[in-house]
PDB file of C-alpha atoms in Angstrom:
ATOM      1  CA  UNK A   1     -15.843   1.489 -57.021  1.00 56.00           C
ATOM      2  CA  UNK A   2     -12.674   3.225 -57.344  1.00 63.00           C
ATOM      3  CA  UNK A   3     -14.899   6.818 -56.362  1.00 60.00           C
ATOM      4  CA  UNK A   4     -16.399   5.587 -53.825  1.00 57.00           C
ATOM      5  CA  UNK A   5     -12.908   4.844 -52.200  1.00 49.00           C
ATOM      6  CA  UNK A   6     -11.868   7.950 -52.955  1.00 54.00           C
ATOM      7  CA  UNK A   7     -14.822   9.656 -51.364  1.00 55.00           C
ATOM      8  CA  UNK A   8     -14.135   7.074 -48.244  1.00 47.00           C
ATOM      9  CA  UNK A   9     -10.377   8.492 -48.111  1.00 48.00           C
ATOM     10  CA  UNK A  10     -11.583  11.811 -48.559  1.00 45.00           C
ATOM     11  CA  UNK A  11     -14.338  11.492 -45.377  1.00 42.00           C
ATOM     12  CA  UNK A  12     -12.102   9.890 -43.254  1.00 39.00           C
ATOM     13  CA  UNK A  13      -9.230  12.396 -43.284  1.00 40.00           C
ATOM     14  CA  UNK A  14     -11.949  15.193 -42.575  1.00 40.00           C
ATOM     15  CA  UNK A  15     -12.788  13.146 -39.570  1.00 38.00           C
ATOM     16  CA  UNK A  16      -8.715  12.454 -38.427  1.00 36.00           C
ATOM     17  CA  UNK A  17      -8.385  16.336 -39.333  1.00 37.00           C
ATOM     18  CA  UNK A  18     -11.145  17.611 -36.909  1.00 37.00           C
ATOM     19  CA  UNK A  19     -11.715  14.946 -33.585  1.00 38.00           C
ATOM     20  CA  UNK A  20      -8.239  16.133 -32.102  1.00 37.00           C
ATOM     21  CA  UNK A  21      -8.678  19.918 -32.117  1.00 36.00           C
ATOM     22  CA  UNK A  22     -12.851  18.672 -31.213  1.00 37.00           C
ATOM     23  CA  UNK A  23     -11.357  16.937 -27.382  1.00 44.00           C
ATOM     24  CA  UNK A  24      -8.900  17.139 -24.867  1.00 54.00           C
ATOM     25  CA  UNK A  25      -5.260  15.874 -25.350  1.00 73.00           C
ATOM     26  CA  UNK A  26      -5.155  13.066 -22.938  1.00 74.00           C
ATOM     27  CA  UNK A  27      -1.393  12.905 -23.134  1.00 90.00           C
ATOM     28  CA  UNK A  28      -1.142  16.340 -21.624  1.00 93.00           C
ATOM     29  CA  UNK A  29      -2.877  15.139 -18.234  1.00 94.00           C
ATOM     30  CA  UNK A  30       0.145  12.811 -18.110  1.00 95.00           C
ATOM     31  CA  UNK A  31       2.160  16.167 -17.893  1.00 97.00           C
ATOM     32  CA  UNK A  32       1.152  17.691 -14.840  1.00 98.00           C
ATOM     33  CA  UNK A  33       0.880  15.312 -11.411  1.00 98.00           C
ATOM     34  CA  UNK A  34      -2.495  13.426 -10.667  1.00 97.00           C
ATOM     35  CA  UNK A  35      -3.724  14.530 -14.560  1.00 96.00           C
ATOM     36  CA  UNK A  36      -5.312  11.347 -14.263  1.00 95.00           C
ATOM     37  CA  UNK A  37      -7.531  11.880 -11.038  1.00 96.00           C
ATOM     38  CA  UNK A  38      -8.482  15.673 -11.056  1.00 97.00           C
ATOM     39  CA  UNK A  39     -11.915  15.843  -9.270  1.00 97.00           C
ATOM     40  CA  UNK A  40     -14.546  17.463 -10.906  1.00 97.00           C
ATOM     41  CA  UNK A  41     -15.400  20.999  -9.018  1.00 97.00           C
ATOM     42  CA  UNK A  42     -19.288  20.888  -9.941  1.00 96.00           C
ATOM     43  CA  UNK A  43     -21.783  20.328  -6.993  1.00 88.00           C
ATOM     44  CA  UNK A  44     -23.105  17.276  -6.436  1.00 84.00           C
ATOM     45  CA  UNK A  45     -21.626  15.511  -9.221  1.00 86.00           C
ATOM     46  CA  UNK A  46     -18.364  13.669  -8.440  1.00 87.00           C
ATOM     47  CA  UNK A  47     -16.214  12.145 -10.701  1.00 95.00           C
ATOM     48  CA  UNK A  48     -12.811  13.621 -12.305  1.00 96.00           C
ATOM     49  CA  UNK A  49     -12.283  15.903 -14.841  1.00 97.00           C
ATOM     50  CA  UNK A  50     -10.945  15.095 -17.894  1.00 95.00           C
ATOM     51  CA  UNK A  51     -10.462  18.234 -19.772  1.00 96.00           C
ATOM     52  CA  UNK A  52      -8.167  19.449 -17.190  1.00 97.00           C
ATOM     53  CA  UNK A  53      -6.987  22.964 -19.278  1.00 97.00           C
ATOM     54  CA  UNK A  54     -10.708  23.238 -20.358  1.00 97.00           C
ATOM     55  CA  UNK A  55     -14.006  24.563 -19.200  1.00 97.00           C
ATOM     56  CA  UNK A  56     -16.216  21.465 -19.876  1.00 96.00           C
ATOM     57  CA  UNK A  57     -15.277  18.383 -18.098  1.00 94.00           C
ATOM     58  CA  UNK A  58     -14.099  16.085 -21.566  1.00 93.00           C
ATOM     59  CA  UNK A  59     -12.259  18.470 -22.798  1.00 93.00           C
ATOM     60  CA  UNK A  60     -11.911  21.160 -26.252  1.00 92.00           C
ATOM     61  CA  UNK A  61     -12.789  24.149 -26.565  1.00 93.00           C
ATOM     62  CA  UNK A  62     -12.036  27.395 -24.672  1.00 95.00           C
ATOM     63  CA  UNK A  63      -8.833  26.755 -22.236  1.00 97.00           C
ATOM     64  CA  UNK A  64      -9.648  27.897 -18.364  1.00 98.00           C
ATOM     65  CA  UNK A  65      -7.154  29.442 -16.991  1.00 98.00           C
ATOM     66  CA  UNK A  66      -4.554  26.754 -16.083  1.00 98.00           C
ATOM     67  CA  UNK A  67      -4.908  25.569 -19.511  1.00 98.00           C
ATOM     68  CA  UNK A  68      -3.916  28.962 -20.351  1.00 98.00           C
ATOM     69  CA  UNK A  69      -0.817  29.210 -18.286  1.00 98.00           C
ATOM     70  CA  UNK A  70       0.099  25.559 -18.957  1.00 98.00           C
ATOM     71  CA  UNK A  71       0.027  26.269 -22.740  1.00 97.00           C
ATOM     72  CA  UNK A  72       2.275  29.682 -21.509  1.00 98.00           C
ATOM     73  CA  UNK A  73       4.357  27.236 -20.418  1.00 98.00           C
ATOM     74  CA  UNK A  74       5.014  25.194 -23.225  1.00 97.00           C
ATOM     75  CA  UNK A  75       2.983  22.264 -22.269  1.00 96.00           C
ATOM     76  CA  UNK A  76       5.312  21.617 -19.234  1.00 97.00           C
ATOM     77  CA  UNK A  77       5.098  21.168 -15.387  1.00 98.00           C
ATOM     78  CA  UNK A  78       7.729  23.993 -14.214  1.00 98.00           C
ATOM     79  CA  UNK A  79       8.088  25.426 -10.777  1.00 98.00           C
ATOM     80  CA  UNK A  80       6.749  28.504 -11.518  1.00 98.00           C
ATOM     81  CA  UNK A  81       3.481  26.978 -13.125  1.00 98.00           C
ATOM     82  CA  UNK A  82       3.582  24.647  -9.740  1.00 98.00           C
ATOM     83  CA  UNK A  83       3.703  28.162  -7.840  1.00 98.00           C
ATOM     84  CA  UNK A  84       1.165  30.061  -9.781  1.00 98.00           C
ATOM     85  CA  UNK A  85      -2.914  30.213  -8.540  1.00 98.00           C
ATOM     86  CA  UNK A  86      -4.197  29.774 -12.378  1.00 98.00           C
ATOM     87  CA  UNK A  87      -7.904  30.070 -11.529  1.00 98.00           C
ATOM     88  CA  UNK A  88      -7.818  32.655  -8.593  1.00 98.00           C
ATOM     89  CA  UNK A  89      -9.268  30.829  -6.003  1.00 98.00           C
ATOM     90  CA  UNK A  90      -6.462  31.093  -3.206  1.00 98.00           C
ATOM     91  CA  UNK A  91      -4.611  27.719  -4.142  1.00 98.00           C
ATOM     92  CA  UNK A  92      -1.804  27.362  -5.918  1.00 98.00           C
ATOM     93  CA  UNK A  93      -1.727  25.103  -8.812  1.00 98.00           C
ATOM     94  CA  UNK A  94       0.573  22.465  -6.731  1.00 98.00           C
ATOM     95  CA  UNK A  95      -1.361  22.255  -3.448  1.00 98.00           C
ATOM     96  CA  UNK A  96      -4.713  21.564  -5.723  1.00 98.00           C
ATOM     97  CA  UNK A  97      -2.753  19.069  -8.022  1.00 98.00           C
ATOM     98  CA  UNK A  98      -0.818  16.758  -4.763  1.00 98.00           C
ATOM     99  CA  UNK A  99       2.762  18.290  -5.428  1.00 98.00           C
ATOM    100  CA  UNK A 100       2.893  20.411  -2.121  1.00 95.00           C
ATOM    101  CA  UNK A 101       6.678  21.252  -2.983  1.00 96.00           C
ATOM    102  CA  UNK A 102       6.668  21.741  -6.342  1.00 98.00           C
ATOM    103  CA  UNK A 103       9.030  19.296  -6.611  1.00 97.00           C
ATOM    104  CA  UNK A 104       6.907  16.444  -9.011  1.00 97.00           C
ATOM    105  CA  UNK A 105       8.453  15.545 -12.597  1.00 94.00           C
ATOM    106  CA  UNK A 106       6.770  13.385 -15.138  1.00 95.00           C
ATOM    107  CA  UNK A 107       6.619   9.573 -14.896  1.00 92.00           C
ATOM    108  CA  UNK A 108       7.127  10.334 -10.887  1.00 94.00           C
ATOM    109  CA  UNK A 109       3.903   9.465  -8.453  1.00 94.00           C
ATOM    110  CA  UNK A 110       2.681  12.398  -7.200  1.00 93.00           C
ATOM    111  CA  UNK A 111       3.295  13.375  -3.473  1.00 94.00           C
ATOM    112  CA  UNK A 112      -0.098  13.582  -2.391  1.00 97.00           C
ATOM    113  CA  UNK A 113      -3.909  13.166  -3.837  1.00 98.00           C
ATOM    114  CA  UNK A 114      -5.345  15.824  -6.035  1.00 98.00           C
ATOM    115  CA  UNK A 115      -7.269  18.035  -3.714  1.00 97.00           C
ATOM    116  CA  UNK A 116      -9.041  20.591  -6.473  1.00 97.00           C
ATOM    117  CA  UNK A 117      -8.803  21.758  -9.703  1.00 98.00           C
ATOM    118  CA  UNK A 118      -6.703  24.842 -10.928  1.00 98.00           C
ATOM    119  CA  UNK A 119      -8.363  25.853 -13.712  1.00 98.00           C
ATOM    120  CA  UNK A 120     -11.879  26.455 -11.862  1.00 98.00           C
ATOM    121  CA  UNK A 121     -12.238  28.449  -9.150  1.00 98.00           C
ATOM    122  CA  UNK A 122     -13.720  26.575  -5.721  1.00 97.00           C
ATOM    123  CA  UNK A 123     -15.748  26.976  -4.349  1.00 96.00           C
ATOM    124  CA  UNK A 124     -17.933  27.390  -7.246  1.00 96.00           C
ATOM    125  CA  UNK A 125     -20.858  28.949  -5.040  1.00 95.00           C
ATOM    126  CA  UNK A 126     -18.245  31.301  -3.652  1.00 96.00           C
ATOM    127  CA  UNK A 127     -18.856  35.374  -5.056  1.00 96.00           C
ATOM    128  CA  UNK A 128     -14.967  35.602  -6.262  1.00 95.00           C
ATOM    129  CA  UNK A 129     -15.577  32.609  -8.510  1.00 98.00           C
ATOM    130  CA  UNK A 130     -18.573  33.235 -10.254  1.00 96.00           C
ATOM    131  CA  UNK A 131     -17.707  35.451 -12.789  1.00 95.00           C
ATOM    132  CA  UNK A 132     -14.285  34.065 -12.936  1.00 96.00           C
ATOM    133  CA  UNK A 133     -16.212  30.637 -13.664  1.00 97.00           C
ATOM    134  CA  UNK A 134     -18.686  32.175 -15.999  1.00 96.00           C
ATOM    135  CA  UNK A 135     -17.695  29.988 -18.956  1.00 97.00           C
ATOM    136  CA  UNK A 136     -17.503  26.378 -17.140  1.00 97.00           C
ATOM    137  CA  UNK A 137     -20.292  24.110 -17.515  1.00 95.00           C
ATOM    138  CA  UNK A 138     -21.045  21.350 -15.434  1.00 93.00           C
ATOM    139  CA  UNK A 139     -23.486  20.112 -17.759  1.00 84.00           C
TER     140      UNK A 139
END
């Protein structure tokens, strides 16, 4: 009896050990303004996506590009990340995320509704984005 808690132990700390690093961090969508309600850029689909700094919509992984420049800066919403077009597309970060001024701080509503995604390039049909998209998947 005694092994078989020790094997139990031993099997659930492999399994504590590997989901984070396997998914998202959903606290870090609480870190950047309308984490919560980031529409998912894949046609015909709808819905939000989760894995905001990722290229598959629940998260882990590869980082797209805003994950990229969020991690660059330190996990926080600064006015330059606010200012900077992460995924190329012609938007910045702010204007896709409802914080036209770059003025949002955690715990604060957002100014406006999230309007795209700045990590993945939209239009997603459009030439520019397709190789800068190459490793999202809307599956």
């Amino acid at each position: 009896m005694e092994e078989q808690g020790k094997i139990f132990s031993g099997v659930l700390f492999v399994i504590v050990m590997i989901c984070p690093s396997g998914f998202g961090h959903p606290g870090y969508r609480l870190k950047i303004p309308n984490g919560l309600n980031v529409p998912n850029p894949c046609f015909n689909v709808g819905g939000l996506w989760n894995g905001v700094g990722h290229n598959i919509k629940i998260g882990g992984g590869a980082l797209n590009p805003f994950g990229k420049d969020f991690l660059d800066a330190n996990g926080t919403w600064t006015q330059e990340l606010c200012m900077t077009d992460s995924d190329s597309d012609g938007k910045i970060n702010g204007l896709e995320l409802g914080d036209f001024n770059c003025t949002w701080f955690e715990g604060q509503p957002p100014m406006g509704d999230a309007t795209g995604h700045p990590g993945i390039c939209e239009p997603m049909d459009d030439p520019k984005c397709i190789e800068i998209n190459k490793d999202v998947s809307c599956r």
